[in-house]
Amino acid sequence: MTAPAKTSLNPVPIKDRMKLPRQHMPEQAPEVRATNYTEVNLGYSEELARREALRCIECAKPACTKDCPVGVKVHEFVQLIVAGDFLGAAAKIREDNVLPAVTGRVCPQEDHCEGGCLMGKKVKPLGIGYLERFVADYEQRMGVRTLPTVPPTGKKVAVVGSGPSGLTVAGDLVQRGHKVRVFEALHELGGVLVYGIPEFRLPKQIIREQLDYMRAMGVEFETDVVVGRTVAIDDLLQEEGYDAVFIGTGAGLPVFMNIPGEHLNGVYSANEFLTRINLMKAYKFPTYDEPMLDLHGKDVAVIGGGNTALDAIRSALRLGAHKAYVLYRRSETEMPARAEEVKHAREEGIEFHMLTSPVEFLQDGDGWLGAVRCERMELGEPDASGRRRPVPVAGSEFEIPLSVAVIAIGTSANPIVQSTTPGLDTNKRGYIQASPETQRTSRRGVFAGGDIVTGSATVILAMGAGRRAAKSIHDYLTTGEW
Amino acid sequence: MFKILHAEFLAPGIKRFLIEAPRIARKQKPGQFVIVRIYEEGERIPLTIENSDPEQGTISIVVQSLGKTTTLLNSLGTGDHILDVVGPLGKPSEIKQFGTVVVMGGGVGTAMAYPTAAALKRAGNRIISIVGARNQELVILETEMRAVSDVLMITTDDGSYADKGFVTDKLRQLIQNGVRIDLVLAVGPIPMMKAVADMTRAEHIRTLVSLNPIMIDGTGMCGGCRVLVDNKSQFACVDGPEFDAHEVNFEVLVQRNRAYRNQEQQSLAEYRRAHESHAESREAEANGVCAAQGVRQ
C-alpha cells in the first residue's frame, strides 16, 4: 500500500476536491455508434485528465491499490498526472501492469480500484480507469517505451496462450532478464482480447501496439501452436529446454443450455459468434472469406448477462439487427457485466428482458431458428454463488420470434493441455489446480493462471494471476527451489 | 508461413501437397487433421493429413476443390506458401488389434482413411478396403491403399473403372457372404457414411465415421463444430472427429453444414469471375468440383 504524499502537488484544498464533478468520458452518440464498429469511448483530453486527477483526495489508506488485482500504484500515477508528467505516470503504471491501454478500457473498475475509492462513499469515485487509459494512450502517441535494462539470466520460460495472463507473465519476466517465448494456438496474438472483445470496446490496434511494445522488450511469439497437440508441455520442458512453463490457455469450451433446438442453424455460442466477427472479420464478408449469417433486419437475442453477452448483442446491433434482446434469467442486480457496458447497451437501444430463461429453440422450417420459447423466472433463496436463485414461474411460457440466438452462459474447461500432461492435477470441473498464492501446479516447473484455473473471470483477474505467477516463476528460477 | 515443398494433382480437382511443418510432423497420428488459412483475408478450414514424415519435418494433405478456399489452395504449387497450418488436431484414431477391419473411403475421404488403415494393418489387423469414386479419374491413392490392405475393392458410380456401384454394395456383399467384420471405418460424403451406418446397425457391427462439420478454431473454443451424437452435443474438433456411426445424427450434420451455403456459393462465384483470365486451369478444376456437401477434405 502506498502512503499518501506528505507534500501534495495538488493545488486544490482537500475539502474542495469532493466538490469537483467527475469528468465525463467523451463518447460517440448512441445513435451514431450503434451503426459503426469504432470505439464508443473517445478518451480524455490532457485538460480533462488533469481536471479529473485533481479530484483525488489522497486518502491515508488508499483502497484503490489494495483492490487492484495487479496492485497499480494509483495515488502515485494520479499525482504524476496532476504534475503534468504523463509519461512518468505511464511508467509508474507499467511497474505493475503491462497492458494499461487494455485495462483502462475493459476492467470492471467498479469492482476494484474505483469500488475501493473513498470518494465513492459520498460522491462519484475518481475516474481511475479513464485516467489509466489516458496515460497509456498518451505514452503510445509519444512513441516512448521503457525497455528492460537488467542483464539476461540465461533462463528460458515458455508461456502457453497470449491472452491477458500470458502477456502479463511474459512482460513481467522479460523485465527480470528471463528469455520468454509465448505460444498461441490461433493465428493472431492476444487471446480473448482479440477473438472475444469487440473493436468498439477495445480496438485491435491497441493490442497490436501493446504486442509491439512487448516484442521491443524482447518477448518472442509463435502462433499456430496448440500446446498439447502441436507440442506437449513435457516437450517444452525436456526437448526444447525451457526452465519453466506457464499455462494460460483461458476460457475453454462454450457451455450450451441442453435445451431442444440448440442445433438449429442460427444458434451460436458467444465464442463462435464473436470469433467470426472479431478474429475472422466475417462482418467484412466477402472481402474476408469467413462467412456469417446476415443480421440486417433480423431479430437477435443473446442469452446471458455478462460482458460477453453484451459484447455479442451490441455487435449484432452494429451488424444491422432489427431487434436486439438480452435474455437474462436473474435480475439486473445480479448481472455480472460491467456497469458502463450495461449503460452503453441500453443507450444504444438493446432491450433487456430480465428474469427470462429460454426453454426451447423453435424451428422455422428447414433447420433454421424461428423463435425462442421462454419462461419467466422469480428470485428465490441465494445459491452457491451468493446470488438469489432464479426459479421458473409455472405457466409463464411465451415465445419471441428470432432469427439468431447467441448463447453466452459461460464456458467449461478445455481438456487439451490437461489430458496431454501427465501428473498435472485438475479439479473436479477439469480446471488446472494451482496455488492461489504462487500459481504453482502439481508439476515441478509448471505454473498456471487465468480462466484455465478459475473458470471464466475477467481480464484483470487473469492479469493478477499472471503477476503472481511471474513473481513465483522468478523465485523458482533464481532459487531452484520448488 | 508454411512452405509447399511439392504439389501434384492426384485426380482432376484433387491435389496433394507436401508441406514443411516440422512440429506437426513430429506429432501427427492417424485420424487427425490440420486447420489451414491461406492468406490474410482467408477463412480457416479443416483438412485431412494424409501422411507425415517426422524426420523430414513434412506433412502431406489432400485437398479437393469445393469452395473458394479449396479452389484457391489447389491453385498453389511447389514453392508457394500457406499462411497458417495448425495441428495436428482432433483425437487420433484408436489403433489396436480388432481382427478384421473394413476401411471404406468415399472420394477424397480415402485420404483420411488411408493413414488409419495403414496403422491398423501394422497393428496386426486384417484390412479389407473399399474405395469408391464417381469415375475412374477420381479414384485416388489406389497404390497406397493396396499396399496396406489384405483385400482392396474399388467401385465407381459409372462403372468406368473396376466395379460399377457404391462402396455400400461391396459392404453388403461382405455381410451377405458371412465375412466376420469386427470394425468398419467409413470416411466420405455424409450420405455414404449414413448408408454405411444404417447397414451395419442392423448387423451390430461396430462402425466409426470421421465427421467434418464447419469449424473455426479447431481447439474446442468456438463450438461451431458441434454434432449430435447419442442425442448429446459433441465437438468434432476435441471429442472427434471419429464417432460411433450408429449414434450420429446425420440429418443435423447435413443441416448445419448447409448454414453458409449461399455465402459459400457467392465466394466461389466471385473468385471464379476474378480469375477468368486463368480460364483453362479453372475449367480443369471445375471438373473436379463435387456437388456433395460435407465431403471430408
PDB file of N, CA, C and O in Angstrom, chain A residues 153-196:
ATOM      1  N   THR A 153      19.400 -13.532 -17.605  1.00  0.00           N
ATOM      2  CA  THR A 153      19.663 -14.541 -16.572  1.00  0.00           C
ATOM      3  C   THR A 153      20.060 -15.874 -17.196  1.00  0.00           C
ATOM      4  O   THR A 153      20.511 -16.764 -16.502  1.00  0.00           O
ATOM      5  N   GLY A 154      19.789 -16.014 -18.513  1.00  0.00           N
ATOM      6  CA  GLY A 154      20.071 -17.295 -19.159  1.00  0.00           C
ATOM      7  C   GLY A 154      18.956 -18.310 -18.990  1.00  0.00           C
ATOM      8  O   GLY A 154      19.066 -19.434 -19.461  1.00  0.00           O
ATOM      9  N   LYS A 155      17.879 -17.926 -18.307  1.00  0.00           N
ATOM     10  CA  LYS A 155      16.755 -18.854 -18.115  1.00  0.00           C
ATOM     11  C   LYS A 155      15.705 -18.626 -19.190  1.00  0.00           C
ATOM     12  O   LYS A 155      15.486 -17.505 -19.638  1.00  0.00           O
ATOM     13  N   LYS A 156      15.044 -19.730 -19.560  1.00  0.00           N
ATOM     14  CA  LYS A 156      14.028 -19.679 -20.623  1.00  0.00           C
ATOM     15  C   LYS A 156      12.664 -20.071 -20.083  1.00  0.00           C
ATOM     16  O   LYS A 156      12.540 -21.113 -19.425  1.00  0.00           O
ATOM     17  N   VAL A 157      11.661 -19.289 -20.388  1.00  0.00           N
ATOM     18  CA  VAL A 157      10.307 -19.599 -19.935  1.00  0.00           C
ATOM     19  C   VAL A 157       9.371 -19.682 -21.141  1.00  0.00           C
ATOM     20  O   VAL A 157       9.399 -18.821 -22.020  1.00  0.00           O
ATOM     21  N   ALA A 158       8.546 -20.736 -21.170  1.00  0.00           N
ATOM     22  CA  ALA A 158       7.521 -20.868 -22.214  1.00  0.00           C
ATOM     23  C   ALA A 158       6.183 -20.447 -21.625  1.00  0.00           C
ATOM     24  O   ALA A 158       5.823 -20.879 -20.534  1.00  0.00           O
ATOM     25  N   VAL A 159       5.473 -19.596 -22.347  1.00  0.00           N
ATOM     26  CA  VAL A 159       4.154 -19.158 -21.915  1.00  0.00           C
ATOM     27  C   VAL A 159       3.136 -19.710 -22.914  1.00  0.00           C
ATOM     28  O   VAL A 159       3.278 -19.516 -24.125  1.00  0.00           O
ATOM     29  N   VAL A 160       2.138 -20.403 -22.393  1.00  0.00           N
ATOM     30  CA  VAL A 160       1.158 -21.043 -23.262  1.00  0.00           C
ATOM     31  C   VAL A 160      -0.109 -20.200 -23.287  1.00  0.00           C
ATOM     32  O   VAL A 160      -0.839 -20.129 -22.300  1.00  0.00           O
ATOM     33  N   GLY A 161      -0.334 -19.520 -24.386  1.00  0.00           N
ATOM     34  CA  GLY A 161      -1.503 -18.652 -24.509  1.00  0.00           C
ATOM     35  C   GLY A 161      -1.094 -17.198 -24.443  1.00  0.00           C
ATOM     36  O   GLY A 161      -0.319 -16.796 -23.569  1.00  0.00           O
ATOM     37  N   SER A 162      -1.588 -16.381 -25.389  1.00  0.00           N
ATOM     38  CA  SER A 162      -1.180 -14.978 -25.444  1.00  0.00           C
ATOM     39  C   SER A 162      -2.298 -14.042 -25.004  1.00  0.00           C
ATOM     40  O   SER A 162      -2.391 -12.911 -25.441  1.00  0.00           O
ATOM     41  N   GLY A 163      -3.164 -14.544 -24.121  1.00  0.00           N
ATOM     42  CA  GLY A 163      -4.214 -13.694 -23.548  1.00  0.00           C
ATOM     43  C   GLY A 163      -3.659 -12.871 -22.397  1.00  0.00           C
ATOM     44  O   GLY A 163      -2.438 -12.769 -22.228  1.00  0.00           O
ATOM     45  N   PRO A 164      -4.558 -12.258 -21.623  1.00  0.00           N
ATOM     46  CA  PRO A 164      -4.125 -11.337 -20.564  1.00  0.00           C
ATOM     47  C   PRO A 164      -3.166 -11.948 -19.540  1.00  0.00           C
ATOM     48  O   PRO A 164      -2.191 -11.293 -19.152  1.00  0.00           O
ATOM     49  N   SER A 165      -3.395 -13.180 -19.114  1.00  0.00           N
ATOM     50  CA  SER A 165      -2.490 -13.747 -18.100  1.00  0.00           C
ATOM     51  C   SER A 165      -1.127 -14.040 -18.714  1.00  0.00           C
ATOM     52  O   SER A 165      -0.093 -13.699 -18.133  1.00  0.00           O
ATOM     53  N   GLY A 166      -1.113 -14.631 -19.894  1.00  0.00           N
ATOM     54  CA  GLY A 166       0.155 -14.975 -20.540  1.00  0.00           C
ATOM     55  C   GLY A 166       0.988 -13.741 -20.857  1.00  0.00           C
ATOM     56  O   GLY A 166       2.206 -13.725 -20.645  1.00  0.00           O
ATOM     57  N   LEU A 167       0.342 -12.699 -21.363  1.00  0.00           N
ATOM     58  CA  LEU A 167       1.083 -11.480 -21.702  1.00  0.00           C
ATOM     59  C   LEU A 167       1.659 -10.833 -20.446  1.00  0.00           C
ATOM     60  O   LEU A 167       2.760 -10.288 -20.462  1.00  0.00           O
ATOM     61  N   THR A 168       0.897 -10.903 -19.351  1.00  0.00           N
ATOM     62  CA  THR A 168       1.393 -10.335 -18.096  1.00  0.00           C
ATOM     63  C   THR A 168       2.625 -11.095 -17.616  1.00  0.00           C
ATOM     64  O   THR A 168       3.641 -10.491 -17.238  1.00  0.00           O
ATOM     65  N   VAL A 169       2.549 -12.422 -17.651  1.00  0.00           N
ATOM     66  CA  VAL A 169       3.699 -13.240 -17.247  1.00  0.00           C
ATOM     67  C   VAL A 169       4.899 -12.894 -18.131  1.00  0.00           C
ATOM     68  O   VAL A 169       6.010 -12.665 -17.641  1.00  0.00           O
ATOM     69  N   ALA A 170       4.667 -12.833 -19.434  1.00  0.00           N
ATOM     70  CA  ALA A 170       5.757 -12.574 -20.371  1.00  0.00           C
ATOM     71  C   ALA A 170       6.386 -11.209 -20.105  1.00  0.00           C
ATOM     72  O   ALA A 170       7.613 -11.072 -20.032  1.00  0.00           O
ATOM     73  N   GLY A 171       5.547 -10.194 -19.945  1.00  0.00           N
ATOM     74  CA  GLY A 171       6.049  -8.840 -19.722  1.00  0.00           C
ATOM     75  C   GLY A 171       6.829  -8.730 -18.422  1.00  0.00           C
ATOM     76  O   GLY A 171       7.912  -8.140 -18.372  1.00  0.00           O
ATOM     77  N   ASP A 172       6.287  -9.338 -17.360  1.00  0.00           N
ATOM     78  CA  ASP A 172       6.962  -9.255 -16.057  1.00  0.00           C
ATOM     79  C   ASP A 172       8.293 -10.006 -16.077  1.00  0.00           C
ATOM     80  O   ASP A 172       9.280  -9.544 -15.501  1.00  0.00           O
ATOM     81  N   LEU A 173       8.324 -11.173 -16.722  1.00  0.00           N
ATOM     82  CA  LEU A 173       9.541 -11.990 -16.680  1.00  0.00           C
ATOM     83  C   LEU A 173      10.641 -11.436 -17.578  1.00  0.00           C
ATOM     84  O   LEU A 173      11.823 -11.507 -17.240  1.00  0.00           O
ATOM     85  N   VAL A 174      10.258 -10.877 -18.712  1.00  0.00           N
ATOM     86  CA  VAL A 174      11.270 -10.350 -19.613  1.00  0.00           C
ATOM     87  C   VAL A 174      11.945  -9.135 -18.959  1.00  0.00           C
ATOM     88  O   VAL A 174      13.132  -8.881 -19.146  1.00  0.00           O
ATOM     89  N   GLN A 175      11.185  -8.435 -18.117  1.00  0.00           N
ATOM     90  CA  GLN A 175      11.761  -7.283 -17.399  1.00  0.00           C
ATOM     91  C   GLN A 175      12.694  -7.727 -16.281  1.00  0.00           C
ATOM     92  O   GLN A 175      13.402  -6.922 -15.705  1.00  0.00           O
ATOM     93  N   ARG A 176      12.626  -9.025 -15.940  1.00  0.00           N
ATOM     94  CA  ARG A 176      13.546  -9.550 -14.923  1.00  0.00           C
ATOM     95  C   ARG A 176      14.704 -10.296 -15.572  1.00  0.00           C
ATOM     96  O   ARG A 176      15.429 -11.020 -14.910  1.00  0.00           O
ATOM     97  N   GLY A 177      14.828 -10.154 -16.884  1.00  0.00           N
ATOM     98  CA  GLY A 177      16.004 -10.710 -17.558  1.00  0.00           C
ATOM     99  C   GLY A 177      15.861 -12.125 -18.091  1.00  0.00           C
ATOM    100  O   GLY A 177      16.823 -12.706 -18.593  1.00  0.00           O
ATOM    101  N   HIS A 178      14.659 -12.695 -17.973  1.00  0.00           N
ATOM    102  CA  HIS A 178      14.482 -14.049 -18.493  1.00  0.00           C
ATOM    103  C   HIS A 178      14.085 -14.004 -19.967  1.00  0.00           C
ATOM    104  O   HIS A 178      13.454 -13.060 -20.417  1.00  0.00           O
ATOM    105  N   LYS A 179      14.448 -15.078 -20.678  1.00  0.00           N
ATOM    106  CA  LYS A 179      14.055 -15.198 -22.079  1.00  0.00           C
ATOM    107  C   LYS A 179      12.655 -15.813 -22.103  1.00  0.00           C
ATOM    108  O   LYS A 179      12.412 -16.827 -21.440  1.00  0.00           O
ATOM    109  N   VAL A 180      11.730 -15.174 -22.822  1.00  0.00           N
ATOM    110  CA  VAL A 180      10.346 -15.645 -22.808  1.00  0.00           C
ATOM    111  C   VAL A 180       9.843 -15.869 -24.228  1.00  0.00           C
ATOM    112  O   VAL A 180      10.050 -15.031 -25.117  1.00  0.00           O
ATOM    113  N   ARG A 181       9.205 -17.017 -24.439  1.00  0.00           N
ATOM    114  CA  ARG A 181       8.564 -17.291 -25.721  1.00  0.00           C
ATOM    115  C   ARG A 181       7.106 -17.642 -25.460  1.00  0.00           C
ATOM    116  O   ARG A 181       6.799 -18.499 -24.631  1.00  0.00           O
ATOM    117  N   VAL A 182       6.204 -16.954 -26.171  1.00  0.00           N
ATOM    118  CA  VAL A 182       4.767 -17.154 -25.982  1.00  0.00           C
ATOM    119  C   VAL A 182       4.224 -17.980 -27.148  1.00  0.00           C
ATOM    120  O   VAL A 182       4.470 -17.650 -28.309  1.00  0.00           O
ATOM    121  N   PHE A 183       3.496 -19.052 -26.831  1.00  0.00           N
ATOM    122  CA  PHE A 183       2.891 -19.900 -27.858  1.00  0.00           C
ATOM    123  C   PHE A 183       1.391 -19.627 -27.928  1.00  0.00           C
ATOM    124  O   PHE A 183       0.709 -19.628 -26.896  1.00  0.00           O
ATOM    125  N   GLU A 184       0.889 -19.412 -29.122  1.00  0.00           N
ATOM    126  CA  GLU A 184      -0.528 -19.097 -29.308  1.00  0.00           C
ATOM    127  C   GLU A 184      -1.153 -20.098 -30.279  1.00  0.00           C
ATOM    128  O   GLU A 184      -0.584 -20.365 -31.343  1.00  0.00           O
ATOM    129  N   ALA A 185      -2.328 -20.599 -29.937  1.00  0.00           N
ATOM    130  CA  ALA A 185      -3.000 -21.597 -30.783  1.00  0.00           C
ATOM    131  C   ALA A 185      -3.570 -20.967 -32.052  1.00  0.00           C
ATOM    132  O   ALA A 185      -3.537 -21.568 -33.122  1.00  0.00           O
ATOM    133  N   LEU A 186      -4.099 -19.766 -31.930  1.00  0.00           N
ATOM    134  CA  LEU A 186      -4.724 -19.127 -33.089  1.00  0.00           C
ATOM    135  C   LEU A 186      -3.660 -18.450 -33.961  1.00  0.00           C
ATOM    136  O   LEU A 186      -2.493 -18.406 -33.599  1.00  0.00           O
ATOM    137  N   HIS A 187      -4.117 -17.895 -35.087  1.00  0.00           N
ATOM    138  CA  HIS A 187      -3.160 -17.251 -35.981  1.00  0.00           C
ATOM    139  C   HIS A 187      -2.839 -15.828 -35.550  1.00  0.00           C
ATOM    140  O   HIS A 187      -1.939 -15.206 -36.062  1.00  0.00           O
ATOM    141  N   GLU A 188      -3.636 -15.307 -34.605  1.00  0.00           N
ATOM    142  CA  GLU A 188      -3.386 -13.944 -34.146  1.00  0.00           C
ATOM    143  C   GLU A 188      -3.152 -13.927 -32.644  1.00  0.00           C
ATOM    144  O   GLU A 188      -3.758 -14.717 -31.911  1.00  0.00           O
ATOM    145  N   LEU A 189      -2.298 -13.010 -32.181  1.00  0.00           N
ATOM    146  CA  LEU A 189      -1.967 -12.928 -30.767  1.00  0.00           C
ATOM    147  C   LEU A 189      -2.988 -12.099 -30.002  1.00  0.00           C
ATOM    148  O   LEU A 189      -3.572 -11.175 -30.556  1.00  0.00           O
ATOM    149  N   GLY A 190      -3.154 -12.420 -28.728  1.00  0.00           N
ATOM    150  CA  GLY A 190      -3.997 -11.598 -27.863  1.00  0.00           C
ATOM    151  C   GLY A 190      -5.097 -12.366 -27.153  1.00  0.00           C
ATOM    152  O   GLY A 190      -5.729 -11.842 -26.253  1.00  0.00           O
ATOM    153  N   GLY A 191      -5.335 -13.598 -27.559  1.00  0.00           N
ATOM    154  CA  GLY A 191      -6.358 -14.408 -26.893  1.00  0.00           C
ATOM    155  C   GLY A 191      -7.702 -13.721 -26.912  1.00  0.00           C
ATOM    156  O   GLY A 191      -8.113 -13.166 -27.934  1.00  0.00           O
ATOM    157  N   VAL A 192      -8.366 -13.715 -25.766  1.00  0.00           N
ATOM    158  CA  VAL A 192      -9.725 -13.173 -25.692  1.00  0.00           C
ATOM    159  C   VAL A 192      -9.773 -11.693 -26.076  1.00  0.00           C
ATOM    160  O   VAL A 192     -10.787 -11.194 -26.541  1.00  0.00           O
ATOM    161  N   LEU A 193      -8.649 -11.001 -25.912  1.00  0.00           N
ATOM    162  CA  LEU A 193      -8.617  -9.575 -26.266  1.00  0.00           C
ATOM    163  C   LEU A 193      -8.855  -9.400 -27.758  1.00  0.00           C
ATOM    164  O   LEU A 193      -9.334  -8.362 -28.205  1.00  0.00           O
ATOM    165  N   VAL A 194      -8.507 -10.441 -28.528  1.00  0.00           N
ATOM    166  CA  VAL A 194      -8.627 -10.367 -29.985  1.00  0.00           C
ATOM    167  C   VAL A 194      -9.873 -11.078 -30.507  1.00  0.00           C
ATOM    168  O   VAL A 194     -10.622 -10.533 -31.304  1.00  0.00           O
ATOM    169  N   TYR A 195     -10.099 -12.314 -30.033  1.00  0.00           N
ATOM    170  CA  TYR A 195     -11.240 -13.040 -30.574  1.00  0.00           C
ATOM    171  C   TYR A 195     -12.529 -12.704 -29.833  1.00  0.00           C
ATOM    172  O   TYR A 195     -13.615 -12.872 -30.374  1.00  0.00           O
ATOM    173  N   GLY A 196     -12.420 -12.223 -28.586  1.00  0.00           N
ATOM    174  CA  GLY A 196     -13.608 -12.054 -27.768  1.00  0.00           C
ATOM    175  C   GLY A 196     -14.131 -10.634 -27.687  1.00  0.00           C
ATOM    176  O   GLY A 196     -15.298 -10.374 -27.940  1.00  0.00           O
TER     177      GLY A 196
END
